[in-house]
XYZ file of C-alpha atoms in Angstrom:
446
model
C -92.935 -87.904 -142.282
C -93.738 -89.705 -139.036
C -97.453 -90.250 -138.655
C -98.750 -89.241 -135.257
C -101.258 -91.363 -133.462
C -104.934 -90.855 -134.194
C -106.662 -88.356 -131.910
C -109.166 -90.515 -130.081
C -112.334 -88.681 -129.068
C -113.888 -92.066 -128.335
C -111.843 -93.888 -125.738
C -110.968 -97.511 -126.247
C -113.026 -98.536 -123.238
C -116.096 -97.081 -124.924
C -115.322 -98.918 -128.137
C -114.876 -102.276 -126.441
C -117.371 -101.907 -123.612
C -114.710 -103.536 -121.435
C -114.591 -102.664 -117.785
C -111.118 -104.176 -117.585
C -109.953 -101.751 -120.250
C -111.607 -98.981 -118.302
C -108.997 -99.032 -115.572
C -108.422 -95.519 -116.817
C -110.992 -94.452 -114.291
C -108.208 -94.081 -111.787
C -104.445 -94.007 -111.444
C -102.588 -97.324 -111.120
C -103.040 -99.183 -107.852
C -101.275 -98.093 -104.709
C -98.791 -100.934 -105.218
C -97.234 -98.800 -107.974
C -94.190 -97.314 -106.368
C -94.067 -94.312 -108.733
C -95.652 -91.196 -107.274
C -98.120 -89.549 -109.662
C -97.078 -86.192 -111.059
C -97.963 -83.562 -113.649
C -96.468 -84.128 -117.101
C -98.238 -81.287 -118.934
C -100.568 -78.365 -118.345
C -103.153 -77.432 -120.972
C -104.720 -74.095 -120.126
C -105.660 -74.592 -116.489
C -105.933 -78.391 -116.766
C -103.146 -80.691 -115.605
C -102.377 -83.953 -117.375
C -100.888 -86.526 -115.043
C -98.388 -89.294 -115.606
C -101.119 -91.690 -114.546
C -103.310 -90.425 -117.397
C -100.733 -91.726 -119.855
C -100.573 -95.081 -118.089
C -104.364 -95.169 -118.104
C -104.431 -94.680 -121.868
C -101.882 -97.465 -122.291
C -104.250 -99.749 -120.389
C -107.094 -98.643 -122.642
C -105.286 -99.144 -125.926
C -103.286 -102.204 -124.900
C -105.438 -104.252 -122.500
C -103.422 -107.026 -120.847
C -100.289 -105.629 -122.478
C -101.330 -106.604 -126.009
C -99.033 -105.265 -128.769
C -96.962 -103.168 -126.384
C -93.414 -102.208 -127.449
C -90.814 -104.618 -126.112
C -88.010 -102.135 -125.486
C -87.656 -99.202 -123.040
C -87.122 -96.885 -126.023
C -90.320 -98.145 -127.647
C -92.307 -97.660 -124.447
C -91.013 -94.118 -124.070
C -91.990 -93.302 -127.648
C -95.462 -94.702 -126.965
C -95.816 -92.525 -123.851
C -94.650 -89.443 -125.771
C -97.193 -90.073 -128.524
C -100.021 -90.669 -126.064
C -99.228 -87.469 -124.222
C -99.717 -85.563 -127.477
C -103.040 -87.354 -127.983
C -104.196 -86.368 -124.484
C -103.141 -82.761 -125.046
C -105.079 -82.574 -128.324
C -108.177 -84.079 -126.720
C -108.035 -81.637 -123.825
C -107.650 -78.710 -126.211
C -110.789 -79.823 -128.051
C -112.758 -80.309 -124.831
C -111.779 -76.860 -123.573
C -112.648 -75.237 -126.900
C -115.977 -77.092 -126.996
C -116.781 -75.719 -123.537
C -116.629 -72.194 -124.985
C -119.219 -72.980 -127.665
C -122.625 -72.143 -126.188
C -124.411 -74.006 -129.004
C -123.058 -77.349 -127.779
C -125.577 -79.029 -125.531
C -125.098 -82.595 -124.384
C -128.650 -83.627 -123.583
C -128.905 -85.734 -120.457
C -131.376 -88.054 -122.166
C -128.933 -88.718 -125.029
C -126.101 -89.199 -122.558
C -128.128 -91.619 -120.450
C -129.185 -93.677 -123.480
C -125.609 -93.832 -124.710
C -124.259 -94.950 -121.346
C -127.095 -97.472 -120.941
C -126.132 -99.041 -124.258
C -122.473 -99.242 -123.277
C -123.363 -100.764 -119.906
C -125.530 -103.389 -121.603
C -122.725 -104.147 -124.051
C -120.319 -104.687 -121.180
C -122.757 -106.868 -119.236
C -123.475 -109.036 -122.290
C -119.853 -110.193 -122.336
C -120.340 -112.158 -119.141
C -122.357 -115.297 -118.484
C -123.214 -114.322 -114.900
C -123.727 -111.183 -112.852
C -120.930 -112.236 -110.502
C -118.426 -112.580 -113.346
C -119.439 -109.104 -114.523
C -118.913 -107.593 -111.067
C -115.587 -109.365 -110.650
C -114.361 -107.806 -113.882
C -115.441 -104.370 -112.688
C -113.646 -104.867 -109.375
C -110.530 -106.072 -111.211
C -110.608 -102.800 -113.136
C -110.425 -100.913 -109.845
C -114.080 -99.955 -109.389
C -115.764 -100.726 -106.088
C -119.278 -100.871 -107.540
C -121.171 -100.967 -110.827
C -122.450 -97.464 -110.035
C -118.893 -96.197 -109.722
C -118.041 -97.688 -113.118
C -121.148 -96.088 -114.596
C -120.212 -92.693 -113.164
C -116.787 -92.829 -114.783
C -118.269 -94.021 -118.076
C -120.728 -91.115 -118.016
C -117.903 -88.593 -117.643
C -115.963 -90.115 -120.545
C -119.031 -90.280 -122.744
C -119.904 -86.647 -122.026
C -116.428 -85.605 -123.216
C -116.825 -87.706 -126.363
C -120.188 -86.165 -127.182
C -118.827 -82.668 -126.609
C -115.920 -83.269 -128.989
C -118.161 -84.877 -131.604
C -120.610 -81.955 -131.559
C -117.791 -79.425 -131.644
C -115.953 -80.984 -134.605
C -119.272 -81.457 -136.415
C -120.006 -77.736 -135.980
C -116.564 -76.864 -137.300
C -117.090 -78.985 -140.390
C -120.520 -77.504 -140.975
C -119.159 -73.974 -140.812
C -116.220 -74.754 -143.079
C -113.654 -74.078 -140.349
C -112.346 -77.642 -140.437
C -110.864 -78.183 -143.890
C -110.251 -81.768 -144.963
C -106.587 -82.779 -145.193
C -105.837 -85.730 -147.495
C -103.053 -88.096 -146.397
C -100.315 -89.018 -148.865
C -99.787 -92.551 -150.118
C -96.577 -92.798 -148.077
C -98.387 -91.727 -144.886
C -101.043 -94.393 -145.436
C -98.389 -97.031 -146.060
C -96.346 -95.928 -143.049
C -99.399 -96.191 -140.801
C -100.142 -99.696 -142.078
C -96.574 -100.897 -141.584
C -96.474 -99.487 -138.065
C -99.818 -100.816 -136.835
C -100.526 -103.868 -139.013
C -100.037 -106.217 -136.073
C -103.006 -104.582 -134.339
C -105.410 -105.130 -137.252
C -107.738 -108.119 -136.872
C -107.149 -111.129 -139.100
C -108.737 -110.982 -142.533
C -111.852 -113.188 -142.559
C -112.786 -115.483 -145.419
C -114.811 -113.468 -147.924
C -117.059 -114.312 -150.857
C -118.592 -112.281 -153.645
C -121.446 -113.780 -155.627
C -124.247 -113.265 -158.075
C -127.602 -114.796 -157.298
C -130.913 -115.823 -158.743
C -133.695 -115.555 -156.167
C -136.990 -117.194 -157.039
C -140.097 -116.197 -155.084
C -143.412 -118.105 -154.987
C -146.056 -116.405 -157.120
C -149.671 -116.040 -155.946
C -152.575 -117.235 -158.067
C -154.651 -114.600 -159.915
C -157.630 -115.119 -157.601
C -155.385 -114.529 -154.548
C -154.197 -111.265 -156.089
C -157.776 -110.231 -156.711
C -158.765 -110.896 -153.092
C -155.778 -108.885 -151.829
C -156.704 -105.966 -154.105
C -160.307 -106.076 -152.840
C -159.121 -105.969 -149.217
C -156.775 -103.053 -149.994
C -159.651 -101.151 -151.634
C -161.850 -101.794 -148.597
C -159.186 -100.505 -146.179
C -158.650 -97.465 -148.400
C -162.344 -96.659 -148.143
C -162.145 -96.681 -144.333
C -159.061 -94.469 -144.357
C -160.735 -91.932 -146.591
C -163.684 -91.873 -144.215
C -161.324 -90.769 -141.450
C -159.821 -93.943 -139.960
C -156.391 -93.379 -138.386
C -153.647 -94.621 -140.692
C -151.219 -95.822 -137.998
C -153.941 -97.697 -136.081
C -155.171 -99.314 -139.296
C -151.613 -100.326 -140.226
C -151.126 -102.055 -136.878
C -154.335 -103.979 -137.495
C -154.029 -104.942 -141.160
C -150.515 -104.444 -142.539
C -148.579 -107.590 -143.450
C -145.164 -105.908 -143.368
C -143.600 -107.374 -140.191
C -140.925 -104.673 -140.047
C -143.202 -101.626 -140.015
C -146.516 -103.041 -138.762
C -145.969 -102.254 -135.075
C -144.640 -98.816 -136.022
C -147.984 -97.923 -137.517
C -146.609 -98.608 -140.988
C -143.808 -96.080 -140.512
C -140.784 -96.423 -142.821
C -139.132 -93.219 -141.595
C -137.407 -90.807 -143.949
C -136.556 -92.351 -147.322
C -134.562 -90.893 -150.198
C -134.914 -91.434 -153.913
C -132.917 -94.294 -155.325
C -132.186 -96.062 -152.041
C -133.764 -99.430 -152.768
C -137.515 -98.832 -152.787
C -139.541 -100.453 -155.543
C -139.701 -97.930 -158.380
C -143.497 -97.919 -158.462
C -143.679 -97.360 -154.705
C -141.114 -94.569 -154.937
C -142.850 -92.817 -157.850
C -146.141 -92.667 -155.944
C -144.586 -91.715 -152.599
C -142.713 -88.742 -154.066
C -145.794 -87.564 -155.969
C -148.146 -87.561 -152.949
C -149.018 -84.482 -150.925
C -148.553 -84.915 -147.160
C -151.589 -86.471 -145.508
C -153.075 -87.930 -148.703
C -153.502 -91.718 -148.943
C -152.676 -93.294 -152.303
C -154.730 -95.757 -154.288
C -153.405 -99.336 -153.958
C -149.929 -99.590 -155.508
C -148.901 -103.066 -156.628
C -145.293 -104.225 -156.261
C -143.789 -107.690 -156.064
C -144.580 -107.617 -152.331
C -148.313 -107.026 -152.775
C -150.586 -103.978 -152.598
C -149.483 -100.858 -150.701
C -151.533 -97.982 -149.346
C -149.082 -95.109 -148.976
C -149.267 -91.957 -146.881
C -146.603 -89.260 -146.823
C -146.345 -87.510 -143.442
C -143.739 -84.890 -144.340
C -141.651 -84.106 -147.392
C -138.569 -82.167 -148.357
C -136.426 -82.150 -151.503
C -135.399 -85.712 -152.456
C -136.737 -87.129 -149.166
C -140.102 -88.089 -147.707
C -141.288 -89.431 -144.366
C -143.705 -92.182 -145.301
C -146.063 -94.840 -143.915
C -147.621 -97.753 -145.730
C -150.042 -100.611 -145.268
C -149.078 -103.779 -147.125
C -151.657 -106.353 -148.175
C -150.017 -109.484 -149.558
C -151.826 -112.019 -151.746
C -152.115 -115.415 -150.086
C -149.511 -118.061 -150.954
C -150.522 -121.720 -150.644
C -148.533 -124.974 -150.719
C -149.019 -125.291 -154.467
C -147.407 -121.884 -155.032
C -144.512 -122.742 -152.713
C -143.924 -126.120 -154.373
C -143.940 -124.443 -157.771
C -141.163 -122.071 -156.634
C -139.039 -125.037 -155.508
C -139.503 -126.844 -158.806
C -138.720 -123.688 -160.782
C -135.496 -123.164 -158.800
C -134.440 -126.766 -159.454
C -135.104 -126.405 -163.194
C -133.148 -123.142 -163.297
C -130.244 -124.793 -161.476
C -130.257 -127.705 -163.924
C -130.236 -125.309 -166.879
C -127.233 -123.449 -165.430
C -125.337 -126.686 -164.819
C -126.058 -127.650 -168.446
C -124.375 -124.439 -169.594
C -127.100 -121.782 -169.798
C -125.594 -118.245 -169.397
C -126.069 -117.077 -165.810
C -126.818 -113.454 -166.766
C -129.514 -114.467 -169.249
C -131.218 -116.809 -166.796
C -130.950 -114.185 -164.056
C -132.743 -111.591 -166.195
C -135.666 -113.968 -166.690
C -136.137 -115.528 -163.263
C -134.575 -113.298 -160.602
C -136.893 -111.612 -158.069
C -136.486 -107.927 -158.865
C -136.661 -106.802 -155.221
C -133.525 -108.779 -154.316
C -129.952 -107.733 -155.065
C -128.425 -109.396 -158.115
C -124.699 -109.047 -157.406
C -123.200 -109.077 -153.917
C -119.705 -107.589 -153.363
C -117.101 -109.383 -151.271
C -118.370 -109.872 -147.718
C -117.057 -111.925 -144.788
C -118.594 -115.373 -145.037
C -119.321 -115.322 -141.310
C -121.368 -112.122 -141.656
C -123.817 -113.570 -144.171
C -127.199 -114.958 -143.103
C -126.890 -118.570 -141.997
C -128.605 -119.957 -145.091
C -126.042 -118.281 -147.367
C -123.069 -119.246 -145.210
C -124.060 -122.899 -145.093
C -124.862 -123.145 -148.803
C -121.622 -121.472 -149.928
C -119.223 -122.832 -147.307
C -117.364 -125.207 -149.640
C -118.299 -123.872 -153.089
C -115.181 -122.928 -155.104
C -114.861 -119.683 -157.028
C -116.656 -119.880 -160.369
C -119.028 -122.627 -159.232
C -122.734 -122.745 -158.356
C -124.262 -123.456 -154.983
C -127.077 -125.917 -154.660
C -130.596 -124.493 -154.411
C -131.184 -123.258 -150.857
C -134.112 -121.697 -149.069
C -134.434 -118.253 -147.495
C -137.029 -118.646 -144.781
C -139.712 -115.955 -144.742
C -140.019 -114.381 -141.261
C -143.742 -114.958 -140.701
C -145.114 -117.405 -143.258
C -142.734 -120.146 -144.432
C -144.824 -120.636 -147.559
C -143.474 -117.262 -148.705
C -139.869 -118.488 -148.456
C -137.674 -117.816 -151.486
C -135.175 -120.116 -153.192
C -131.659 -119.095 -154.185
C -128.935 -120.221 -156.565
C -125.610 -118.455 -156.036
C -122.646 -118.223 -158.380
C -119.406 -117.570 -156.470
C -117.576 -114.827 -158.374
C -114.702 -114.304 -155.924
C -113.441 -116.129 -152.864
C -110.611 -115.011 -150.557
C -109.300 -117.223 -147.785
C -108.784 -116.025 -144.227
C -105.347 -114.750 -143.226
C -103.290 -111.753 -142.183
C -104.706 -108.418 -143.239
C -103.191 -107.014 -146.420
C -102.491 -103.389 -147.273
C -105.154 -103.343 -149.968
C -107.748 -104.704 -147.531
C -107.505 -101.686 -145.227
C -106.004 -98.950 -147.394
C -109.239 -96.981 -147.783
C -110.129 -97.471 -144.119
C -106.724 -96.063 -143.125
C -107.071 -93.224 -145.641
C -110.376 -92.134 -144.091
C -109.026 -92.403 -140.546
C -105.853 -90.493 -141.336
C -107.790 -87.784 -143.156
C -109.855 -87.289 -139.987
C -106.713 -87.336 -137.857
C -104.726 -84.883 -139.973
C -107.702 -82.560 -140.309
C -108.135 -82.472 -136.533
C -104.387 -82.101 -135.957
C -104.228 -79.041 -138.176
C -106.934 -77.438 -136.047
C -105.387 -78.460 -132.715
C -102.064 -76.977 -133.859
C -103.848 -73.610 -134.079
C -105.281 -74.174 -130.603
C -101.808 -74.924 -129.254
C -100.567 -71.563 -130.491
C -103.423 -69.805 -128.698
C -103.395 -71.858 -125.475
C -100.822 -72.418 -122.761
C -99.381 -75.901 -123.271
C -96.608 -76.471 -120.765
C -94.722 -79.797 -121.041
C -93.094 -80.961 -117.811
C -90.426 -83.570 -117.244
C -92.122 -86.901 -117.889
C-alpha cells in the first residue's frame, strides 16, 4: 500500500515561524511564465496550480529534499493536491458546525506568538523585514494578515476534528507495520539527525536544615495560618510570604493537579482531603511547611494554592551537603551498590532514574558533568544551583546507564512517532473519503 502524505492542518510556515517559507501567501512572482489556473474544485472553492507550488515552498524551503526527476516532482504535486483537497473539505465541513467558534482573542494570541517566533530568528529589525520582503510581502502587517488567515483555518480544523473525536464519529485507524516502515523509508532523509542521548540514575543530596531552623519555620507557618483563619486573603498572603519562586507571584496558585503526577505524597493526601476554601494546618515535606487551600475540586483533580515556608539553610548546612556527596561518591567508587546507596541518600523529591534524553536538552550542569562520562561510569559530584538562595543548592552523582552517539536517525528512534502521526493521518483520511463522496470534487488538468 502506498502511504499518502500526512494531511497538514498546521501549515509548515506556522510550524517554522519562517516568513521565507510563508511565500504561500501569494502565487509565484510575476517572473514565472506559467499562467495560474484551476487544478481542482472542491464544492464551490477552486484550488489553483499556484496553491500547489505554494505548498512546495512551505514544505521544501530553498528546495530542500525536493525530488530530482520530473517524474518525482509530478508525483509530489499530485500528492500535495490531494492534501489540499482534504484540507479544504475539512474547512468547509467545519464551517457548517455552528458550535465551532474561533475566538478573536485566541487567534490574536496565537498569531502574536508566531510573529514573535519569527522575529526572534533575526538579529536586527532590518534583517527581519528583508526576509519578509523576500517572501513576497510588502509589509509586516501584510505578512501578519496572511498568517491570521492561515491560523484561523488551522484552529477551525482542530476544533472540528476534536469535536468528531469527542462524539465518536472519528474512529482511530491503526497503521500496519509495513505502512510505518514504508513511511520511514520514503521520508527518512527529512528527519533531523539523531542527537547524542544519555540515560542515567542519580543520587541527589540536598542540604538539611538544623532542628532550630525547622522550629522557626513551623512557628512562622502557624502565625500565617492564624492570620488566614482570621480572614486574610490567601493569594495576597502568598505573594508576601511564600518561598516558592514558581507560584509566589501567582498568589500561590499551582493550577489543576491530578493524583499521582509528582506531588509529595503528604501534600497530595492533604490537598485531596480538603474542602474548597478551607486552609490546611502546616504540612511538612522535604521542601518545608505548606499551607494549602483548595479552590475547586472534581474527581481525581483539584485546583490548589499553597504558601511555602522553608527552614533557613546556612553555610554549615550547605558545606555538610557537599561533604556528604563526596563521601557517597567515594563509597560508590570503592564498590558500594548504587541502588543501596541511592535508597539511603537520595532526595525523595527528585527523580531517581532518567530515561534517554538528548544531552543538549539537559540543564547545563548535567550536560557539562556528563559530557565525557562513558556508559556504566559515574560522573563527578556536581552542583545544581538553587534559583534564589545558592545555599539551598543540591549536589548530584550520576551513573550513566545508556549512551547513544549522534548520527542518522534510525527506524527504532522514530517508529512510535511515525505510528502516532500515521494513525492521525489515516483516521482523518477515512473521514475525508466520506466527505469526498458527498461533495463535488472536480479534478482538472494539472
